[in-house]
Coordinates of C-alpha atoms (C1' of nucleotides) in Angstrom, one line a residue:
Chain A
X1167 CA -38.8 8.6 36.4
X1168 CA -37.0 11.4 34.8
X1169 CA -39.1 14.1 36.5
X1170 CA -37.0 14.5 39.6
X1171 CA -33.9 15.0 37.6
X1172 CA -35.5 17.6 35.3
X1173 CA -36.9 19.5 38.3
X1174 CA -33.5 19.4 40.1
X1175 CA -31.6 20.7 37.0
X1176 CA -34.1 23.5 36.4
X1177 CA -33.9 24.5 40.1
X1178 CA -30.1 24.6 39.9
X1179 CA -30.3 26.8 36.8
X1180 CA -32.6 29.2 38.6
X1181 CA -30.3 29.3 41.6
X1182 CA -27.2 30.0 39.5
X1183 CA -29.0 32.7 37.5
X1184 CA -29.9 34.3 40.8
X1185 CA -26.3 34.2 42.0
X1186 CA -25.0 35.8 38.8
X1187 CA -27.7 38.4 39.0
X1188 CA -29.7 37.6 35.9
X1189 CA -33.1 39.2 35.3
X1190 CA -35.5 38.5 38.1
X1191 CA -38.1 37.6 35.5
X1192 CA -35.9 35.0 33.9
X1193 CA -35.3 33.5 37.3
X1194 CA -39.0 33.6 38.1
X1195 CA -39.7 31.9 34.8
X1196 CA -37.5 28.9 35.8
X1197 CA -39.0 28.7 39.2
X1198 CA -42.5 28.9 37.8
X1199 CA -41.6 26.0 35.4
X1200 CA -40.4 24.0 38.4
X1201 CA -43.6 24.6 40.2
X1202 CA -45.6 23.6 37.2
X1203 CA -43.6 20.4 36.8
X1204 CA -44.0 19.5 40.4
X1205 CA -47.7 19.1 39.7
X1206 CA -47.1 16.8 36.7
X1207 CA -47.4 13.1 37.4
X1208 CA -46.9 11.8 33.9
X1209 CA -43.4 10.9 32.9
X1210 CA -41.8 14.1 31.5
X1211 CA -39.8 12.0 28.9
X1212 CA -43.2 10.8 27.5
X1213 CA -44.4 14.4 27.3
X1214 CA -41.2 15.3 25.4
X1215 CA -41.7 12.4 23.0
X1216 CA -45.3 13.5 22.4
X1217 CA -44.3 17.2 22.0
X1218 CA -46.7 18.1 24.8
X1219 CA -44.2 20.0 27.0
X1220 CA -45.2 23.4 25.9
X1221 CA -48.8 22.7 26.7
X1222 CA -47.8 23.2 30.3
X1223 CA -48.4 26.8 31.3
X1224 CA -45.1 28.4 32.2
X1225 CA -43.0 26.3 29.8
X1226 CA -42.1 28.0 26.5
X1227 CA -39.6 27.5 23.8
X1228 CA -36.4 28.1 25.8
X1229 CA -37.2 25.9 28.8
X1230 CA -38.8 23.1 26.8
X1231 CA -35.5 22.9 24.8
X1232 CA -33.6 22.7 28.0
X1233 CA -35.8 20.0 29.3
X1234 CA -35.4 18.1 26.0
X1235 CA -31.7 18.1 26.5
X1236 CA -31.9 16.9 30.1
X1237 CA -34.2 14.1 29.2
X1238 CA -32.0 13.0 26.3
X1239 CA -28.6 13.4 27.9
X1240 CA -29.3 13.3 31.6
X1241 CA -27.6 16.7 32.0
X1242 CA -28.0 20.3 30.9
X1243 CA -25.4 22.0 28.6
X1244 CA -26.8 25.3 29.7
X1245 CA -26.3 24.5 33.4
X1246 CA -22.8 23.3 32.6
X1247 CA -22.0 26.6 30.9
X1248 CA -23.4 28.5 33.9
X1249 CA -21.4 26.5 36.3
X1250 CA -18.2 27.5 34.6
X1251 CA -18.9 31.0 35.9
X1252 CA -20.1 30.0 39.4
X1253 CA -19.6 26.4 40.7
X1254 CA -22.8 24.6 41.4
X1255 CA -21.8 24.1 45.0
X1256 CA -22.2 27.8 45.7
X1257 CA -26.0 27.3 45.4
X1258 CA -25.9 25.4 48.7
X1259 CA -25.3 28.7 50.5
X1260 CA -28.8 29.7 49.5
X1261 CA -30.2 27.0 51.8
X1262 CA -29.2 29.2 54.7
X1263 CA -32.1 31.3 55.9
X1264 CA -31.4 34.9 55.1
X1265 CA -28.9 34.2 52.3
X1266 CA -30.3 34.6 48.8
X1267 CA -28.6 34.8 45.4
X1268 CA -27.1 38.2 45.9
X1269 CA -25.4 37.3 49.2
X1270 CA -24.3 33.9 48.0
X1271 CA -22.7 35.7 44.9
X1272 CA -20.9 38.1 47.1
X1273 CA -19.6 35.4 49.4
X1274 CA -18.2 33.6 46.4
X1275 CA -16.8 36.6 44.5
X1276 CA -15.3 38.4 47.4
X1277 CA -14.1 35.5 49.6
X1278 CA -14.2 32.5 47.4
X1279 CA -16.7 30.8 49.7
X1280 CA -18.4 27.9 48.0
X1281 CA -19.9 25.8 50.7
X1282 CA -21.5 25.9 54.1
X1283 CA -18.3 24.5 55.6
X1284 CA -16.4 27.3 53.9
X1285 CA -18.9 29.8 55.3
X1286 CA -18.4 28.5 58.8
X1287 CA -14.6 28.7 58.3
X1288 CA -14.9 32.3 57.1
X1289 CA -16.9 33.1 60.2
X1290 CA -14.3 31.5 62.5
X1291 CA -11.3 33.1 60.9
X1292 CA -13.0 36.5 61.0
X1293 CA -12.7 36.8 57.2
X1294 CA -16.4 37.4 56.9
X1295 CA -16.5 40.2 59.4
X1296 CA -14.1 42.1 57.2
X1297 CA -16.7 42.2 54.4
X1298 CA -18.8 45.4 54.3
X1299 CA -22.4 45.0 55.6
X1300 CA -21.5 41.8 57.5
X1301 CA -22.0 43.2 61.0
X1302 CA -21.7 41.2 64.1
X1303 CA -25.5 40.8 64.4
X1304 CA -25.8 39.6 60.8
X1305 CA -23.1 37.0 61.2
X1306 CA -24.7 35.8 64.4
X1307 CA -27.9 35.3 62.5
X1308 CA -26.1 33.4 59.8
X1309 CA -24.5 31.1 62.4
X1310 CA -27.9 30.4 64.0
X1311 CA -29.4 29.7 60.5
X1312 CA -26.6 27.2 59.7
X1313 CA -27.3 25.4 63.0
X1314 CA -30.9 25.0 61.9
X1315 CA -30.3 24.2 58.3
X1316 CA -32.1 20.9 58.3
X1317 CA -35.6 22.2 57.8
X1318 CA -37.6 19.3 56.5
X1319 CA -41.2 18.8 56.1
X1320 CA -43.3 17.3 58.8
X1321 CA -46.3 15.0 58.3
X1322 CA -49.4 17.2 58.9
X1323 CA -50.9 14.9 61.6
X1324 CA -47.7 15.2 63.7
X1325 CA -47.9 18.9 63.9
X1326 CA -51.6 19.3 64.4
X1327 CA -51.5 19.2 68.2
X1328 CA -48.7 21.7 68.5
X1329 CA -50.4 24.0 66.0
X1330 CA -53.7 24.0 67.9
X1331 CA -51.9 24.4 71.2
X1332 CA -50.2 27.5 69.9
X1333 CA -53.4 28.9 68.7
X1334 CA -55.0 28.2 72.1
X1335 CA -52.2 30.1 73.8
X1336 CA -52.4 33.1 71.5
X1337 CA -56.1 33.3 72.2
X1338 CA -55.6 33.0 75.9
X1339 CA -53.4 36.2 75.7
X1340 CA -56.7 38.1 75.2
X1341 CA -54.7 40.4 72.9
X1342 CA -56.2 38.8 69.8
X1343 CA -59.9 38.4 68.9
X1344 CA -59.4 35.6 66.4
X1345 CA -56.6 33.3 65.4
X1346 CA -56.6 31.0 62.4
X1347 CA -54.0 28.7 61.0
X1348 CA -53.5 29.2 57.3
X1349 CA -50.8 28.0 54.9
X1350 CA -50.4 24.4 53.8
X1351 CA -51.8 23.4 57.2
X1352 CA -55.2 24.8 56.2
X1353 CA -54.8 23.5 52.7
X1354 CA -54.5 20.0 54.4
X1355 CA -51.3 19.1 52.6
X1356 CA -49.8 15.7 53.7
X1357 CA -46.8 17.5 55.0
X1358 CA -46.1 21.0 56.1
X1359 CA -42.8 23.0 56.3
X1360 CA -44.0 25.8 58.6
X1361 CA -47.1 27.2 60.2
X1362 CA -48.8 30.4 59.2
X1363 CA -51.0 32.1 61.8
X1364 CA -53.5 34.7 60.7
X1365 CA -54.8 36.7 63.6
X1366 CA -57.3 39.6 64.1
X1367 CA -56.8 42.2 66.8
X1368 CA -57.0 45.8 67.7
X1369 CA -54.1 48.0 66.5
X1370 CA -53.3 49.1 70.0
X1371 CA -52.6 45.5 70.9
X1372 CA -50.5 44.5 67.9
X1373 CA -47.1 45.1 69.5
X1374 CA -48.1 43.5 72.8
X1375 CA -49.4 40.5 70.9
X1376 CA -46.1 40.1 68.9
X1377 CA -44.1 40.4 72.1
X1378 CA -46.3 37.7 73.7
X1379 CA -45.8 35.5 70.6
X1380 CA -42.0 35.8 70.6
X1381 CA -41.9 35.1 74.3
X1382 CA -43.9 31.9 74.3
X1383 CA -42.0 28.9 75.8
X1384 CA -42.2 26.9 72.6
X1385 CA -40.2 29.6 70.8
X1386 CA -36.4 29.2 70.7
X1387 CA -35.5 31.9 68.2
X1388 CA -36.9 35.0 66.7
X1389 CA -36.2 35.3 62.9
X1390 CA -37.9 38.6 62.3
X1391 CA -40.3 40.7 64.3
X1392 CA -42.4 43.7 63.4
X1393 CA -45.8 45.2 64.3
X1394 CA -47.7 43.4 61.6
X1395 CA -45.7 40.3 60.9
X1396 CA -43.3 38.1 63.0
X1397 CA -41.4 34.9 62.3
X1398 CA -40.2 32.7 65.1
X1399 CA -38.5 29.2 65.3
X1400 CA -40.1 26.6 67.5
X1401 CA -38.3 24.0 69.6
X1402 CA -38.8 21.5 66.8
X1403 CA -37.1 23.7 64.3
X1404 CA -40.3 24.7 62.6
X1405 CA -40.8 28.3 61.6
X1406 CA -44.0 30.0 62.6
X1407 CA -45.3 33.2 61.0
X1408 CA -47.8 35.4 62.8
X1409 CA -49.6 38.0 60.7
X1410 CA -52.0 40.4 62.6
X1411 CA -54.7 42.4 60.8
X1412 CA -57.7 44.5 61.8
X1413 CA -61.1 42.9 61.7
X1414 CA -62.2 44.4 58.4
X1415 CA -59.3 42.5 56.6
X1416 CA -60.1 39.1 58.1
X1417 CA -61.2 37.5 54.8
X1418 CA -58.5 39.0 52.6
X1419 CA -55.8 38.2 55.2
X1420 CA -56.9 34.6 55.7
X1421 CA -56.9 34.2 51.9
X1422 CA -53.4 35.6 51.8
X1423 CA -52.2 33.4 54.7
X1424 CA -53.7 30.3 53.2
X1425 CA -52.0 30.5 49.8
X1426 CA -50.8 28.6 48.0
X1427 CA -48.6 31.3 46.7
X1428 CA -49.3 30.3 43.1
X1429 CA -53.1 30.6 43.9
X1430 CA -52.6 34.0 45.4
X1431 CA -50.5 35.3 42.5
X1432 CA -53.1 34.0 40.0
X1433 CA -55.8 35.9 41.9
X1434 CA -53.8 39.1 42.1
X1435 CA -53.0 38.9 38.4
X1436 CA -56.7 38.3 37.7
X1437 CA -57.6 41.3 39.9
X1438 CA -55.2 43.5 37.9
X1439 CA -56.8 42.4 34.6
X1440 CA -60.1 43.7 36.1
X1441 CA -58.5 47.0 37.0
X1442 CA -58.5 46.0 40.6
X1443 CA -55.9 45.5 43.3
X1444 CA -55.7 42.5 45.7
X1445 CA -53.5 42.4 48.8
X1446 CA -53.8 41.0 52.3
X1447 CA -55.9 43.9 53.4
X1448 CA -58.6 43.7 50.8
X1449 CA -59.8 44.0 47.2
X1450 CA -59.6 47.6 46.0
X1451 CA -60.2 49.6 42.9
X1452 CA -57.0 50.4 41.0
X1453 CA -56.0 53.6 42.8
X1454 CA -56.8 52.0 46.1
X1455 CA -59.3 54.8 46.9
X1456 CA -62.2 52.3 47.4
X1457 CA -62.3 49.0 49.4
X1458 CA -64.5 46.6 47.5
X1459 CA -64.3 43.4 49.6
X1460 CA -62.3 42.1 52.6
X1461 CA -64.3 40.9 55.5
X1462 CA -64.7 37.3 54.4
X1463 CA -63.0 35.1 51.8
X1464 CA -66.4 34.6 50.1
X1465 CA -66.6 38.4 49.6
X1466 CA -63.2 38.6 48.1
X1467 CA -63.8 35.6 45.7
X1468 CA -67.2 37.1 44.8
X1469 CA -65.5 40.4 44.1
X1470 CA -63.3 38.6 41.6
X1471 CA -66.2 37.0 40.0
X1472 CA -66.0 33.5 41.4
X1473 CA -67.4 31.3 44.2
X1474 CA -65.6 30.3 47.4
X1475 CA -62.8 27.9 46.8
X1476 CA -62.1 25.2 49.5
X1477 CA -58.6 25.6 50.8
X1478 CA -57.6 22.1 49.7
X1479 CA -58.0 23.1 46.1
X1480 CA -56.0 26.3 46.2
X1481 CA -52.9 25.3 44.3
X1482 CA -53.5 27.0 40.9
X1483 CA -54.4 23.7 39.3
X1484 CA -57.5 24.9 37.5
X1485 CA -59.6 25.7 40.6
X1486 CA -59.8 29.4 39.8
X1487 CA -61.0 28.8 36.3
X1488 CA -63.5 26.2 37.6
X1489 CA -64.7 28.6 40.3
X1490 CA -65.4 31.3 37.7
X1491 CA -67.6 28.9 35.9
X1492 CA -69.1 27.7 39.1
X1493 CA -67.9 24.2 38.3
X1494 CA -65.9 23.2 41.4
X1495 CA -66.2 19.6 42.5
X1496 CA -68.5 18.6 45.4
X1497 CA -65.6 17.4 47.5
X1498 CA -65.9 14.2 49.4
X1499 CA -66.5 14.6 53.2
X1500 CA -66.2 12.2 56.2
X1501 CA -70.0 11.7 56.1
X1502 CA -69.7 10.1 52.7
X1503 CA -67.5 7.3 54.0
X1504 CA -69.5 4.1 54.6
X1505 CA -66.8 1.8 55.9
X1506 CA -63.1 0.9 56.2
X1507 CA -61.4 -1.8 54.1
X1508 CA -58.0 -2.1 55.8
X1509 CA -57.8 -3.0 59.5
X1510 CA -55.8 -5.3 61.8
X1511 CA -56.5 -7.2 65.0
X1512 CA -54.3 -8.8 67.6
X1513 CA -54.6 -12.0 65.5
X1514 CA -51.6 -10.4 63.7
X1515 CA -49.9 -7.1 64.6
X1516 CA -53.0 -5.2 65.6
X1517 CA -53.4 -4.2 69.3
X1518 CA -57.1 -4.6 69.7
X1519 CA -59.2 -7.7 69.7
X1520 CA -61.4 -8.8 66.8
X1521 CA -64.4 -7.9 68.8
X1522 CA -63.1 -4.4 69.7
X1523 CA -62.2 -3.6 66.1
X1524 CA -65.6 -4.7 64.7
X1525 CA -67.6 -2.9 67.4
X1526 CA -65.3 0.1 67.1
X1527 CA -66.1 0.3 63.4
X1528 CA -69.8 0.1 64.2
X1529 CA -69.4 2.9 66.7
X1530 CA -68.1 5.1 63.8
X1531 CA -71.5 4.6 62.2
X1532 CA -70.1 2.7 59.3
X1533 CA -72.0 0.1 57.3
X1534 CA -69.1 -2.3 56.9
X1535 CA -65.6 -3.1 57.8
X1536 CA -63.0 -5.4 56.4
X1537 CA -60.7 -7.2 58.8
X1538 CA -57.5 -7.7 56.9
X1539 CA -54.9 -9.3 59.2
X1540 CA -51.5 -10.2 57.8
X1541 CA -51.0 -13.7 56.4
X1542 CA -47.6 -14.9 55.2
X1543 CA -44.0 -15.6 56.1
X1544 CA -42.9 -12.1 57.2
X1545 CA -42.7 -12.7 60.9
X1546 CA -42.4 -9.0 61.8
X1547 CA -46.2 -8.8 61.5
X1548 CA -47.0 -11.8 63.6
X1549 CA -48.9 -13.2 60.6
X1550 CA -51.8 -15.6 60.6
X1551 CA -51.2 -19.2 59.6
X1552 CA -53.9 -21.6 58.5
X1553 CA -54.8 -22.6 62.0
X1554 CA -55.1 -19.0 63.3
X1555 CA -57.1 -18.0 60.3
X1556 CA -59.6 -20.8 60.9
X1557 CA -59.8 -19.7 64.6
X1558 CA -60.4 -16.1 63.5
X1559 CA -63.0 -17.2 61.0
X1560 CA -64.9 -19.1 63.7
X1561 CA -64.8 -16.2 66.2
X1562 CA -65.9 -13.8 63.4
X1563 CA -68.9 -16.1 62.6
X1564 CA -70.1 -15.7 66.2
X1565 CA -69.4 -12.0 66.4
X1566 CA -71.4 -11.0 63.3
X1567 CA -74.5 -12.4 65.1
X1568 CA -74.1 -9.7 67.8
X1569 CA -73.6 -6.7 65.5
X1570 CA -75.4 -4.7 62.8
X1571 CA -72.3 -3.8 60.9
X1572 CA -71.3 -6.0 57.9
X1573 CA -67.9 -7.6 58.2
X1574 CA -65.7 -8.7 55.3
X1575 CA -63.2 -11.3 56.3
X1576 CA -60.1 -10.3 54.5
X1577 CA -56.3 -10.6 54.5
X1578 CA -53.3 -8.4 53.8
X1579 CA -50.7 -10.5 52.1
X1580 CA -47.1 -9.8 50.9
X1581 CA -46.0 -9.2 47.4
X1582 CA -42.6 -10.9 47.6
X1583 CA -39.5 -9.8 45.6
X1584 CA -40.6 -11.5 42.4
X1585 CA -44.1 -10.1 42.6
X1586 CA -45.5 -13.5 43.5
X1587 CA -48.0 -14.2 46.3
X1588 CA -47.0 -17.0 48.6
X1589 CA -50.5 -17.7 49.9
X1590 CA -52.3 -20.5 48.3
X1591 CA -55.3 -19.8 46.1
X1592 CA -57.4 -22.3 48.1
X1593 CA -57.0 -19.9 51.1
X1594 CA -57.4 -16.7 49.1
X1595 CA -60.6 -17.7 47.3
X1596 CA -62.3 -18.2 50.7
X1597 CA -61.6 -14.6 51.6
X1598 CA -63.9 -11.6 51.1
X1599 CA -61.3 -8.9 50.4
X1600 CA -57.5 -9.4 49.8
X1601 CA -55.0 -6.6 50.0
X1602 CA -51.6 -7.3 48.5
X1603 CA -48.8 -5.0 49.7
X1604 CA -45.0 -4.7 49.4
X1605 CA -43.3 -5.1 52.8
X1606 CA -39.8 -5.9 51.8
X1607 CA -37.1 -5.1 49.1
X1608 CA -38.0 -1.4 48.9
X1609 CA -35.0 -0.3 46.8
X1610 CA -35.4 -2.1 43.5
X1611 CA -35.2 -0.1 40.3
X1612 CA -38.5 1.4 39.0
X1613 CA -39.0 -1.1 36.2
X1614 CA -38.5 -4.1 38.5
X1615 CA -40.8 -2.5 41.1
X1616 CA -43.5 -1.8 38.6
X1617 CA -43.2 -5.3 37.2
X1618 CA -43.4 -6.7 40.7
X1619 CA -46.8 -5.1 41.2
X1620 CA -48.0 -6.0 37.7
X1621 CA -47.2 -9.6 38.5
X1622 CA -49.1 -9.4 41.7
X1623 CA -52.1 -8.0 39.8
X1624 CA -52.2 -11.2 37.8
X1625 CA -53.4 -13.0 40.9
X1626 CA -57.1 -13.3 40.4
X1627 CA -57.8 -13.2 44.1
X1628 CA -56.1 -9.9 44.8
X1629 CA -58.7 -7.2 45.3
X1630 CA -56.4 -4.3 46.2
X1631 CA -52.9 -2.9 46.4
X1632 CA -52.1 -1.6 49.9
X1633 CA -50.0 1.6 50.4
X1634 CA -48.9 1.4 46.8
X1635 CA -45.8 3.6 46.8
X1636 CA -44.4 2.5 50.2
X1637 CA -43.4 6.0 51.3
X1638 CA -43.1 6.8 54.9
X1639 CA -42.4 10.5 55.7
X1640 CA -40.3 9.7 58.7
X1641 CA -38.4 6.8 57.1
X1642 CA -38.2 6.4 53.4
X1643 CA -39.2 8.0 50.0
X1644 CA -41.6 6.2 47.7
X1645 CA -40.2 3.6 45.5
X1646 CA -40.5 4.6 41.8
X1647 CA -43.5 3.1 40.1
X1648 CA -44.9 3.5 36.6
X1649 CA -48.5 4.3 37.5
X1650 CA -49.8 4.6 34.0
X1651 CA -49.0 0.9 33.6
X1652 CA -50.2 -0.1 37.0
X1653 CA -53.5 1.9 36.7
X1654 CA -54.2 0.3 33.4
X1655 CA -53.8 -3.2 34.6
X1656 CA -55.7 -2.4 37.8
X1657 CA -58.7 -1.4 35.7
X1658 CA -58.4 -4.5 33.5
X1659 CA -58.3 -6.8 36.5
X1660 CA -60.7 -4.8 38.7
X1661 CA -58.1 -4.4 41.4
X1662 CA -58.3 -1.3 43.6
X1663 CA -55.6 1.2 44.6
X1664 CA -55.5 2.2 48.3
X1665 CA -55.1 5.6 49.8
X1666 CA -53.5 4.4 53.0
X1667 CA -54.6 6.9 55.6
X1668 CA -51.8 6.3 58.1
X1669 CA -50.4 9.7 59.2
X1670 CA -46.9 8.7 58.1
X1671 CA -47.9 7.3 54.8
X1672 CA -50.9 9.1 53.2
X1673 CA -50.1 6.9 50.2
X1674 CA -50.9 7.2 47.4
X1675 CA -50.1 10.9 47.2
X1676 CA -52.7 13.5 46.3
X1677 CA -50.9 14.4 43.0
X1678 CA -51.3 10.8 41.9
X1679 CA -54.9 10.5 43.0
X1680 CA -55.6 13.8 41.1
X1681 CA -54.5 12.1 37.9
X1682 CA -55.7 8.6 38.6
X1683 CA -59.2 9.2 40.0
X1684 CA -60.9 8.8 36.7
X1685 CA -58.6 6.0 35.4
X1686 CA -58.4 3.7 38.4
X1687 CA -60.5 2.4 41.2
X1688 CA -59.5 3.9 44.5
X1689 CA -60.6 3.5 48.2
X1690 CA -59.4 4.8 51.5
X1691 CA -58.1 2.4 54.1
X1692 CA -57.0 3.4 57.6
X1693 CA -54.7 0.4 58.2
X1694 CA -56.0 0.6 61.8
X1695 CA -54.1 -1.3 64.4
X1696 CA -56.0 0.3 67.3
X1697 CA -59.7 1.2 67.5
X1698 CA -58.7 4.9 67.7
X1699 CA -56.9 4.5 64.4
X1700 CA -60.2 4.6 62.7
X1701 CA -59.8 8.4 63.1
X1702 CA -57.0 8.2 60.5
X1703 CA -59.8 8.2 57.9
X1704 CA -59.6 12.0 58.0
X1705 CA -56.0 12.0 56.6
X1706 CA -57.2 9.9 53.7
X1707 CA -60.1 12.3 53.2
X1708 CA -57.6 15.1 53.0
X1709 CA -55.7 13.4 50.3
X1710 CA -58.9 12.7 48.4
X1711 CA -60.2 16.3 48.7
X1712 CA -56.9 17.7 47.6
X1713 CA -57.2 15.5 44.6
X1714 CA -60.6 17.0 43.7
X1715 CA -62.3 13.7 44.6
X1716 CA -66.1 13.6 44.9
X1717 CA -67.7 10.6 46.6
X1718 CA -68.2 8.9 43.3
X1719 CA -64.4 8.5 43.1
X1720 CA -63.9 6.7 46.3
X1721 CA -65.2 3.1 46.6
X1722 CA -65.8 3.0 50.3
X1723 CA -68.5 5.7 49.8
X1724 CA -70.6 2.9 48.2
X1725 CA -73.3 1.2 50.2
X1726 CA -72.4 -2.4 51.3
X1727 CA -74.7 -3.8 48.6
X1728 CA -73.0 -1.7 45.9
X1729 CA -69.6 -2.5 47.2
X1730 CA -70.2 -6.2 47.2
X1731 CA -71.2 -6.0 43.5
X1732 CA -67.9 -4.2 42.8
X1733 CA -65.6 -6.7 44.5
X1734 CA -64.3 -9.3 42.2
Chain B
dG299 C1' -38.0 33.4 30.0
dC300 C1' -43.1 33.6 29.3
dC301 C1' -47.2 35.5 27.6
dG302 C1' -51.4 37.9 25.0
dT303 C1' -60.3 39.1 24.6
dT304 C1' -56.4 46.4 24.7
dT305 C1' -50.2 44.0 23.6
dT306 C1' -45.8 39.4 19.4
dC307 C1' -43.2 43.9 22.8
dG308 C1' -43.4 45.3 27.2
dG309 C1' -44.9 44.1 30.9
dC310 C1' -44.3 40.5 34.8
dC311 C1' -48.3 40.1 42.6
dC312 C1' -47.8 42.7 46.6
dG313 C1' -46.1 43.9 50.9
dA314 C1' -43.4 43.2 55.6
dC315 C1' -39.0 43.2 57.9
dT316 C1' -33.8 43.8 58.0
dG317 C1' -29.9 46.3 57.8
dT318 C1' -26.8 51.1 57.9
dT319 C1' -29.3 52.0 52.5
dT320 C1' -30.3 58.7 54.8
dT321 C1' -34.4 56.4 50.3
dC322 C1' -33.5 51.4 49.2
dA323 C1' -31.9 46.5 48.0
dG324 C1' -32.2 41.9 49.7
dT325 C1' -34.9 38.3 51.4
dC326 C1' -39.0 36.1 52.4
dG327 C1' -43.7 34.4 52.0

DNA sequence: GCCGTTTTCGGCCCGACTGTTTTCAGTCG
């Protein structure tokens, strides 16, 4: 899709504008457009064709014209013109923490530094220290920042233990009365870049608490430290913010810490329209003489004329407008889940026995579970063959006598390079639930990849597409797919799309589910290989909640009877 | 550059920390 290229070019334009010192509002306009486009899952080139670009808030005449050019030519004349003044490479300097547009511009103008390598060289030769305002301390800070440049995003499940551990330690200090984790962590995003701690304490303890925070053993560097706000770097390169407030600001502070920034900005703008002022301390009247609400988030939202908005929805995606009309979705919860449709046993690459997996699902209180071991030629997964399948079937027949839970005997099969399924229809038609997934050739072009799945959808015995985009946060990006085509065909063929709840996958992504939930049939599968993996369901629930899903949108919220009727 | 239930022009969220700026610009969230 074109979208990534458009977003990249607009980002580059914003960066260059910042370096050459353009109006902050113009820069903000470009950044806002980027944010808006990040939420768009349709193909931008289609929006251009249909003339719908300007329907997106934040995109007006000038930016839509620029997008038009990017879509048609693959490049931006405007950006090319800008880069005659400042080479594009200079924007890379802004990736260094503490260096913004102004500093990057100075480095280029005064020393001709264009890249991080050039910056390192200028530090080594002492050229940088000759520049005014570049003191020894500041240069040291830049050096450390360069060392830690690689700040990627981490899958939320991977950071949860560390985050709760830090919270526990902060509480143990006895210097704080309450510690919450806000930010994208609280919004339950699939990945997080940093952690935002929101704490409550007594003013006389603020400084001691900050000192305690910066001296924790997990902290390897202190980025900034004050009485009210401190930023540190953890051993894993992740930044952690701690904001301390007094008890009366708990709600307003948590709201501020949780974000998303676009959500907060929308709320503050709304407050201003109502002749009010909103900051992390509270909601005030215009001249700040009177505090109107601050103790709980509910109070602040109520003060702005809306109901409480669950953190997962706070992205400025229409949740504020919905809350004002009291029309927020009744988000799906773990209690709504009636079963799991994607699991493995040690008949293939799972680590638990068939009995353990079935009884484990029953322990979860679920009504049903589908056992979907691998079948096929890809030896990595220790797949079933006909003989092993028959043996499993026999064992399953005995086990179902011992348990209350309903068991679907299913398979996970490979979509090979051509999109074909190599398992015979005689075998497939005997199965209760068949998931087809891509396990090889991840790097084909979008059109071929899409066609591959469309071909698989032609197989009348395929019930679902497993981990549809193939992304793994620690390994590879998603392969490009045309989801409007795929969703359409899925509906036609009654084939379901999976939200794979594996921590490293969380696939399909919440942005896609947000768009597809009314157009396609979607379920959450844990892809469990151990009994404890059933707990992965929570990551799938997160994705669904962030996508505004109610239980009606997720098929494994159906009772077993209803589910059976739905399966083709 | 975007936007409009006071505005098609004149605004644009708000505040903390850093550095050397003796009153504020730059950066960040």
